[in-house]
Amino acid sequence: MDVKDIITKVAGNKDLLDKLKSADVKQARALLDKAGVKVDEADVKKVKEALADGKIDMKEIKDIAGGLFH
């Protein structure tokens, strides 16, 4: 699964995004699992890196999500 796809699925949940940023990989995977997003550990690491580095900001997430619903 693509990192942007994963983040887009949880983009509406700001609390979850904040928790993902500070969680370790195991915790982040559990959080995503609870949110109904099944991902492997490698993808969790990529998501955490993207969120931490600011590679994907909230505006970009909203743009991606908005494109999905048009």
PDB file of N, CA and C in Angstrom:
ATOM      1  N   MET A   1       0.855  -1.180   0.000  1.00  0.00           N
ATOM      2  CA  MET A   1       0.000   0.000   0.000  1.00  0.00           C
ATOM      3  C   MET A   1       0.898   1.239   0.000  1.00  0.00           C
ATOM      4  N   ASP A   2       0.515   2.227  -0.760  1.00  0.00           N
ATOM      5  CA  ASP A   2       1.276   3.467  -0.853  1.00  0.00           C
ATOM      6  C   ASP A   2       1.129   4.296   0.426  1.00  0.00           C
ATOM      7  N   VAL A   3       2.193   4.980   0.817  1.00  0.00           N
ATOM      8  CA  VAL A   3       2.188   5.797   2.027  1.00  0.00           C
ATOM      9  C   VAL A   3       1.075   6.838   1.977  1.00  0.00           C
ATOM     10  N   LYS A   4       0.912   7.494   0.842  1.00  0.00           N
ATOM     11  CA  LYS A   4      -0.141   8.511   0.729  1.00  0.00           C
ATOM     12  C   LYS A   4      -1.514   7.883   0.904  1.00  0.00           C
ATOM     13  N   ASP A   5      -1.701   6.659   0.395  1.00  0.00           N
ATOM     14  CA  ASP A   5      -2.984   5.962   0.561  1.00  0.00           C
ATOM     15  C   ASP A   5      -3.267   5.709   2.040  1.00  0.00           C
ATOM     16  N   ILE A   6      -2.247   5.280   2.749  1.00  0.00           N
ATOM     17  CA  ILE A   6      -2.408   4.987   4.182  1.00  0.00           C
ATOM     18  C   ILE A   6      -2.763   6.258   4.937  1.00  0.00           C
ATOM     19  N   ILE A   7      -2.002   7.316   4.691  1.00  0.00           N
ATOM     20  CA  ILE A   7      -2.240   8.568   5.402  1.00  0.00           C
ATOM     21  C   ILE A   7      -3.595   9.151   5.035  1.00  0.00           C
ATOM     22  N   THR A   8      -3.986   9.028   3.778  1.00  0.00           N
ATOM     23  CA  THR A   8      -5.291   9.541   3.343  1.00  0.00           C
ATOM     24  C   THR A   8      -6.427   8.829   4.071  1.00  0.00           C
ATOM     25  N   LYS A   9      -6.262   7.529   4.313  1.00  0.00           N
ATOM     26  CA  LYS A   9      -7.315   6.767   5.007  1.00  0.00           C
ATOM     27  C   LYS A   9      -7.536   7.251   6.430  1.00  0.00           C
ATOM     28  N   VAL A  10      -6.497   7.792   7.056  1.00  0.00           N
ATOM     29  CA  VAL A  10      -6.625   8.234   8.439  1.00  0.00           C
ATOM     30  C   VAL A  10      -6.573   9.760   8.572  1.00  0.00           C
ATOM     31  N   ALA A  11      -6.558  10.454   7.460  1.00  0.00           N
ATOM     32  CA  ALA A  11      -6.380  11.917   7.459  1.00  0.00           C
ATOM     33  C   ALA A  11      -7.458  12.653   8.243  1.00  0.00           C
ATOM     34  N   GLY A  12      -8.649  12.125   8.286  1.00  0.00           N
ATOM     35  CA  GLY A  12      -9.729  12.790   8.994  1.00  0.00           C
ATOM     36  C   GLY A  12      -9.605  12.719  10.505  1.00  0.00           C
ATOM     37  N   ASN A  13      -8.699  11.890  10.977  1.00  0.00           N
ATOM     38  CA  ASN A  13      -8.539  11.687  12.409  1.00  0.00           C
ATOM     39  C   ASN A  13      -7.235  12.332  12.869  1.00  0.00           C
ATOM     40  N   LYS A  14      -7.297  13.628  13.189  1.00  0.00           N
ATOM     41  CA  LYS A  14      -6.103  14.382  13.572  1.00  0.00           C
ATOM     42  C   LYS A  14      -5.447  13.786  14.814  1.00  0.00           C
ATOM     43  N   ASP A  15      -6.243  13.319  15.753  1.00  0.00           N
ATOM     44  CA  ASP A  15      -5.706  12.708  16.964  1.00  0.00           C
ATOM     45  C   ASP A  15      -4.870  11.473  16.619  1.00  0.00           C
ATOM     46  N   LEU A  16      -5.370  10.664  15.698  1.00  0.00           N
ATOM     47  CA  LEU A  16      -4.643   9.473  15.273  1.00  0.00           C
ATOM     48  C   LEU A  16      -3.338   9.862  14.581  1.00  0.00           C
ATOM     49  N   LEU A  17      -3.375  10.870  13.724  1.00  0.00           N
ATOM     50  CA  LEU A  17      -2.155  11.324  13.055  1.00  0.00           C
ATOM     51  C   LEU A  17      -1.120  11.794  14.065  1.00  0.00           C
ATOM     52  N   ASP A  18      -1.557  12.523  15.076  1.00  0.00           N
ATOM     53  CA  ASP A  18      -0.637  12.985  16.118  1.00  0.00           C
ATOM     54  C   ASP A  18      -0.036  11.803  16.882  1.00  0.00           C
ATOM     55  N   LYS A  19      -0.862  10.815  17.182  1.00  0.00           N
ATOM     56  CA  LYS A  19      -0.379   9.634  17.894  1.00  0.00           C
ATOM     57  C   LYS A  19       0.616   8.854  17.036  1.00  0.00           C
ATOM     58  N   LEU A  20       0.352   8.773  15.731  1.00  0.00           N
ATOM     59  CA  LEU A  20       1.254   8.053  14.841  1.00  0.00           C
ATOM     60  C   LEU A  20       2.634   8.695  14.812  1.00  0.00           C
ATOM     61  N   LYS A  21       2.668  10.010  14.870  1.00  0.00           N
ATOM     62  CA  LYS A  21       3.946  10.724  14.831  1.00  0.00           C
ATOM     63  C   LYS A  21       4.826  10.363  16.026  1.00  0.00           C
ATOM     64  N   SER A  22       4.212  10.217  17.202  1.00  0.00           N
ATOM     65  CA  SER A  22       4.993   9.992  18.418  1.00  0.00           C
ATOM     66  C   SER A  22       5.130   8.515  18.808  1.00  0.00           C
ATOM     67  N   ALA A  23       4.372   7.647  18.167  1.00  0.00           N
ATOM     68  CA  ALA A  23       4.400   6.225  18.526  1.00  0.00           C
ATOM     69  C   ALA A  23       5.618   5.533  17.911  1.00  0.00           C
ATOM     70  N   ASP A  24       6.054   4.454  18.565  1.00  0.00           N
ATOM     71  CA  ASP A  24       7.083   3.646  17.921  1.00  0.00           C
ATOM     72  C   ASP A  24       6.401   2.795  16.848  1.00  0.00           C
ATOM     73  N   VAL A  25       7.183   2.068  16.087  1.00  0.00           N
ATOM     74  CA  VAL A  25       6.633   1.337  14.934  1.00  0.00           C
ATOM     75  C   VAL A  25       5.564   0.336  15.358  1.00  0.00           C
ATOM     76  N   LYS A  26       5.813  -0.378  16.439  1.00  0.00           N
ATOM     77  CA  LYS A  26       4.862  -1.391  16.906  1.00  0.00           C
ATOM     78  C   LYS A  26       3.539  -0.740  17.329  1.00  0.00           C
ATOM     79  N   GLN A  27       3.647   0.370  18.064  1.00  0.00           N
ATOM     80  CA  GLN A  27       2.447   1.092  18.502  1.00  0.00           C
ATOM     81  C   GLN A  27       1.707   1.684  17.307  1.00  0.00           C
ATOM     82  N   ALA A  28       2.449   2.238  16.358  1.00  0.00           N
ATOM     83  CA  ALA A  28       1.832   2.839  15.176  1.00  0.00           C
ATOM     84  C   ALA A  28       1.085   1.786  14.367  1.00  0.00           C
ATOM     85  N   ARG A  29       1.675   0.613  14.249  1.00  0.00           N
ATOM     86  CA  ARG A  29       1.010  -0.468  13.517  1.00  0.00           C
ATOM     87  C   ARG A  29      -0.294  -0.868  14.217  1.00  0.00           C
ATOM     88  N   ALA A  30      -0.254  -0.933  15.543  1.00  0.00           N
ATOM     89  CA  ALA A  30      -1.454  -1.268  16.313  1.00  0.00           C
ATOM     90  C   ALA A  30      -2.524  -0.186  16.140  1.00  0.00           C
ATOM     91  N   LEU A  31      -2.109   1.086  16.134  1.00  0.00           N
ATOM     92  CA  LEU A  31      -3.060   2.186  15.940  1.00  0.00           C
ATOM     93  C   LEU A  31      -3.716   2.108  14.563  1.00  0.00           C
ATOM     94  N   LEU A  32      -2.911   1.843  13.545  1.00  0.00           N
ATOM     95  CA  LEU A  32      -3.454   1.720  12.191  1.00  0.00           C
ATOM     96  C   LEU A  32      -4.371   0.511  12.090  1.00  0.00           C
ATOM     97  N   ASP A  33      -3.992  -0.568  12.752  1.00  0.00           N
ATOM     98  CA  ASP A  33      -4.803  -1.780  12.757  1.00  0.00           C
ATOM     99  C   ASP A  33      -6.176  -1.489  13.364  1.00  0.00           C
ATOM    100  N   LYS A  34      -6.197  -0.762  14.494  1.00  0.00           N
ATOM    101  CA  LYS A  34      -7.464  -0.390  15.141  1.00  0.00           C
ATOM    102  C   LYS A  34      -8.305   0.502  14.232  1.00  0.00           C
ATOM    103  N   ALA A  35      -7.628   1.308  13.406  1.00  0.00           N
ATOM    104  CA  ALA A  35      -8.333   2.198  12.489  1.00  0.00           C
ATOM    105  C   ALA A  35      -8.807   1.454  11.238  1.00  0.00           C
ATOM    106  N   GLY A  36      -8.498   0.153  11.164  1.00  0.00           N
ATOM    107  CA  GLY A  36      -8.958  -0.648  10.033  1.00  0.00           C
ATOM    108  C   GLY A  36      -8.035  -0.584   8.830  1.00  0.00           C
ATOM    109  N   VAL A  37      -6.802  -0.124   9.040  1.00  0.00           N
ATOM    110  CA  VAL A  37      -5.832  -0.040   7.952  1.00  0.00           C
ATOM    111  C   VAL A  37      -4.760  -1.087   8.217  1.00  0.00           C
ATOM    112  N   LYS A  38      -4.803  -2.161   7.449  1.00  0.00           N
ATOM    113  CA  LYS A  38      -3.850  -3.261   7.621  1.00  0.00           C
ATOM    114  C   LYS A  38      -2.601  -2.961   6.806  1.00  0.00           C
ATOM    115  N   VAL A  39      -1.475  -2.813   7.497  1.00  0.00           N
ATOM    116  CA  VAL A  39      -0.213  -2.513   6.827  1.00  0.00           C
ATOM    117  C   VAL A  39       0.911  -3.343   7.445  1.00  0.00           C
ATOM    118  N   ASP A  40       1.963  -3.540   6.665  1.00  0.00           N
ATOM    119  CA  ASP A  40       3.104  -4.256   7.227  1.00  0.00           C
ATOM    120  C   ASP A  40       4.055  -3.261   7.892  1.00  0.00           C
ATOM    121  N   GLU A  41       5.025  -3.782   8.586  1.00  0.00           N
ATOM    122  CA  GLU A  41       5.928  -2.940   9.375  1.00  0.00           C
ATOM    123  C   GLU A  41       6.715  -1.954   8.510  1.00  0.00           C
ATOM    124  N   ALA A  42       7.112  -2.377   7.323  1.00  0.00           N
ATOM    125  CA  ALA A  42       7.873  -1.500   6.432  1.00  0.00           C
ATOM    126  C   ALA A  42       7.041  -0.277   6.049  1.00  0.00           C
ATOM    127  N   ASP A  43       5.753  -0.487   5.781  1.00  0.00           N
ATOM    128  CA  ASP A  43       4.877   0.636   5.431  1.00  0.00           C
ATOM    129  C   ASP A  43       4.662   1.563   6.627  1.00  0.00           C
ATOM    130  N   VAL A  44       4.573   0.983   7.817  1.00  0.00           N
ATOM    131  CA  VAL A  44       4.413   1.803   9.023  1.00  0.00           C
ATOM    132  C   VAL A  44       5.617   2.729   9.172  1.00  0.00           C
ATOM    133  N   LYS A  45       6.806   2.199   8.945  1.00  0.00           N
ATOM    134  CA  LYS A  45       8.023   3.011   9.035  1.00  0.00           C
ATOM    135  C   LYS A  45       7.983   4.150   8.025  1.00  0.00           C
ATOM    136  N   LYS A  46       7.534   3.865   6.805  1.00  0.00           N
ATOM    137  CA  LYS A  46       7.450   4.899   5.765  1.00  0.00           C
ATOM    138  C   LYS A  46       6.446   5.979   6.143  1.00  0.00           C
ATOM    139  N   VAL A  47       5.317   5.575   6.705  1.00  0.00           N
ATOM    140  CA  VAL A  47       4.291   6.529   7.136  1.00  0.00           C
ATOM    141  C   VAL A  47       4.861   7.431   8.224  1.00  0.00           C
ATOM    142  N   LYS A  48       5.516   6.829   9.218  1.00  0.00           N
ATOM    143  CA  LYS A  48       6.093   7.610  10.306  1.00  0.00           C
ATOM    144  C   LYS A  48       7.140   8.584   9.779  1.00  0.00           C
ATOM    145  N   GLU A  49       7.972   8.135   8.849  1.00  0.00           N
ATOM    146  CA  GLU A  49       8.997   9.004   8.270  1.00  0.00           C
ATOM    147  C   GLU A  49       8.363  10.168   7.519  1.00  0.00           C
ATOM    148  N   ALA A  50       7.335   9.879   6.750  1.00  0.00           N
ATOM    149  CA  ALA A  50       6.666  10.926   5.969  1.00  0.00           C
ATOM    150  C   ALA A  50       6.023  11.963   6.884  1.00  0.00           C
ATOM    151  N   LEU A  51       5.394  11.508   7.946  1.00  0.00           N
ATOM    152  CA  LEU A  51       4.758  12.434   8.878  1.00  0.00           C
ATOM    153  C   LEU A  51       5.806  13.232   9.646  1.00  0.00           C
ATOM    154  N   ALA A  52       6.870  12.579  10.050  1.00  0.00           N
ATOM    155  CA  ALA A  52       7.910  13.246  10.842  1.00  0.00           C
ATOM    156  C   ALA A  52       8.699  14.252  10.016  1.00  0.00           C
ATOM    157  N   ASP A  53       8.987  13.900   8.769  1.00  0.00           N
ATOM    158  CA  ASP A  53       9.787  14.774   7.909  1.00  0.00           C
ATOM    159  C   ASP A  53       8.981  15.918   7.332  1.00  0.00           C
ATOM    160  N   GLY A  54       7.667  15.832   7.463  1.00  0.00           N
ATOM    161  CA  GLY A  54       6.829  16.855   6.864  1.00  0.00           C
ATOM    162  C   GLY A  54       6.725  16.676   5.358  1.00  0.00           C
ATOM    163  N   LYS A  55       7.090  15.488   4.861  1.00  0.00           N
ATOM    164  CA  LYS A  55       7.001  15.222   3.419  1.00  0.00           C
ATOM    165  C   LYS A  55       5.556  15.330   2.952  1.00  0.00           C
ATOM    166  N   ILE A  56       4.663  14.945   3.834  1.00  0.00           N
ATOM    167  CA  ILE A  56       3.242  15.022   3.514  1.00  0.00           C
ATOM    168  C   ILE A  56       2.604  15.897   4.576  1.00  0.00           C
ATOM    169  N   ASP A  57       2.167  17.093   4.179  1.00  0.00           N
ATOM    170  CA  ASP A  57       1.536  17.985   5.145  1.00  0.00           C
ATOM    171  C   ASP A  57       0.019  17.864   5.043  1.00  0.00           C
ATOM    172  N   MET A  58      -0.688  18.502   5.968  1.00  0.00           N
ATOM    173  CA  MET A  58      -2.145  18.379   6.022  1.00  0.00           C
ATOM    174  C   MET A  58      -2.809  18.906   4.752  1.00  0.00           C
ATOM    175  N   LYS A  59      -2.281  19.961   4.157  1.00  0.00           N
ATOM    176  CA  LYS A  59      -2.877  20.484   2.927  1.00  0.00           C
ATOM    177  C   LYS A  59      -2.798  19.435   1.824  1.00  0.00           C
ATOM    178  N   GLU A  60      -1.640  18.796   1.709  1.00  0.00           N
ATOM    179  CA  GLU A  60      -1.474  17.767   0.685  1.00  0.00           C
ATOM    180  C   GLU A  60      -2.417  16.593   0.945  1.00  0.00           C
ATOM    181  N   ILE A  61      -2.573  16.209   2.205  1.00  0.00           N
ATOM    182  CA  ILE A  61      -3.493  15.120   2.548  1.00  0.00           C
ATOM    183  C   ILE A  61      -4.914  15.494   2.126  1.00  0.00           C
ATOM    184  N   LYS A  62      -5.322  16.720   2.426  1.00  0.00           N
ATOM    185  CA  LYS A  62      -6.672  17.166   2.066  1.00  0.00           C
ATOM    186  C   LYS A  62      -6.850  17.196   0.552  1.00  0.00           C
ATOM    187  N   ASP A  63      -5.815  17.611  -0.173  1.00  0.00           N
ATOM    188  CA  ASP A  63      -5.875  17.628  -1.635  1.00  0.00           C
ATOM    189  C   ASP A  63      -6.043  16.222  -2.186  1.00  0.00           C
ATOM    190  N   ILE A  64      -5.274  15.282  -1.628  1.00  0.00           N
ATOM    191  CA  ILE A  64      -5.375  13.895  -2.063  1.00  0.00           C
ATOM    192  C   ILE A  64      -6.763  13.342  -1.746  1.00  0.00           C
ATOM    193  N   ALA A  65      -7.199  13.552  -0.513  1.00  0.00           N
ATOM    194  CA  ALA A  65      -8.513  13.044  -0.084  1.00  0.00           C
ATOM    195  C   ALA A  65      -9.619  13.690  -0.894  1.00  0.00           C
ATOM    196  N   GLY A  66      -9.507  14.988  -1.148  1.00  0.00           N
ATOM    197  CA  GLY A  66     -10.516  15.680  -1.948  1.00  0.00           C
ATOM    198  C   GLY A  66     -10.612  15.115  -3.338  1.00  0.00           C
ATOM    199  N   GLY A  67      -9.475  14.736  -3.900  1.00  0.00           N
ATOM    200  CA  GLY A  67      -9.457  14.133  -5.234  1.00  0.00           C
ATOM    201  C   GLY A  67     -10.148  12.782  -5.272  1.00  0.00           C
ATOM    202  N   LEU A  68     -10.138  12.086  -4.147  1.00  0.00           N
ATOM    203  CA  LEU A  68     -10.772  10.769  -4.095  1.00  0.00           C
ATOM    204  C   LEU A  68     -12.297  10.856  -4.096  1.00  0.00           C
ATOM    205  N   PHE A  69     -12.821  11.987  -3.638  1.00  0.00           N
ATOM    206  CA  PHE A  69     -14.267  12.089  -3.475  1.00  0.00           C
ATOM    207  C   PHE A  69     -14.945  12.920  -4.549  1.00  0.00           C
ATOM    208  N   HIS A  70     -14.226  13.271  -5.607  1.00  0.00           N
ATOM    209  CA  HIS A  70     -14.845  14.041  -6.685  1.00  0.00           C
ATOM    210  C   HIS A  70     -15.304  13.140  -7.795  1.00  0.00           C
TER     211      HIS A  70
END
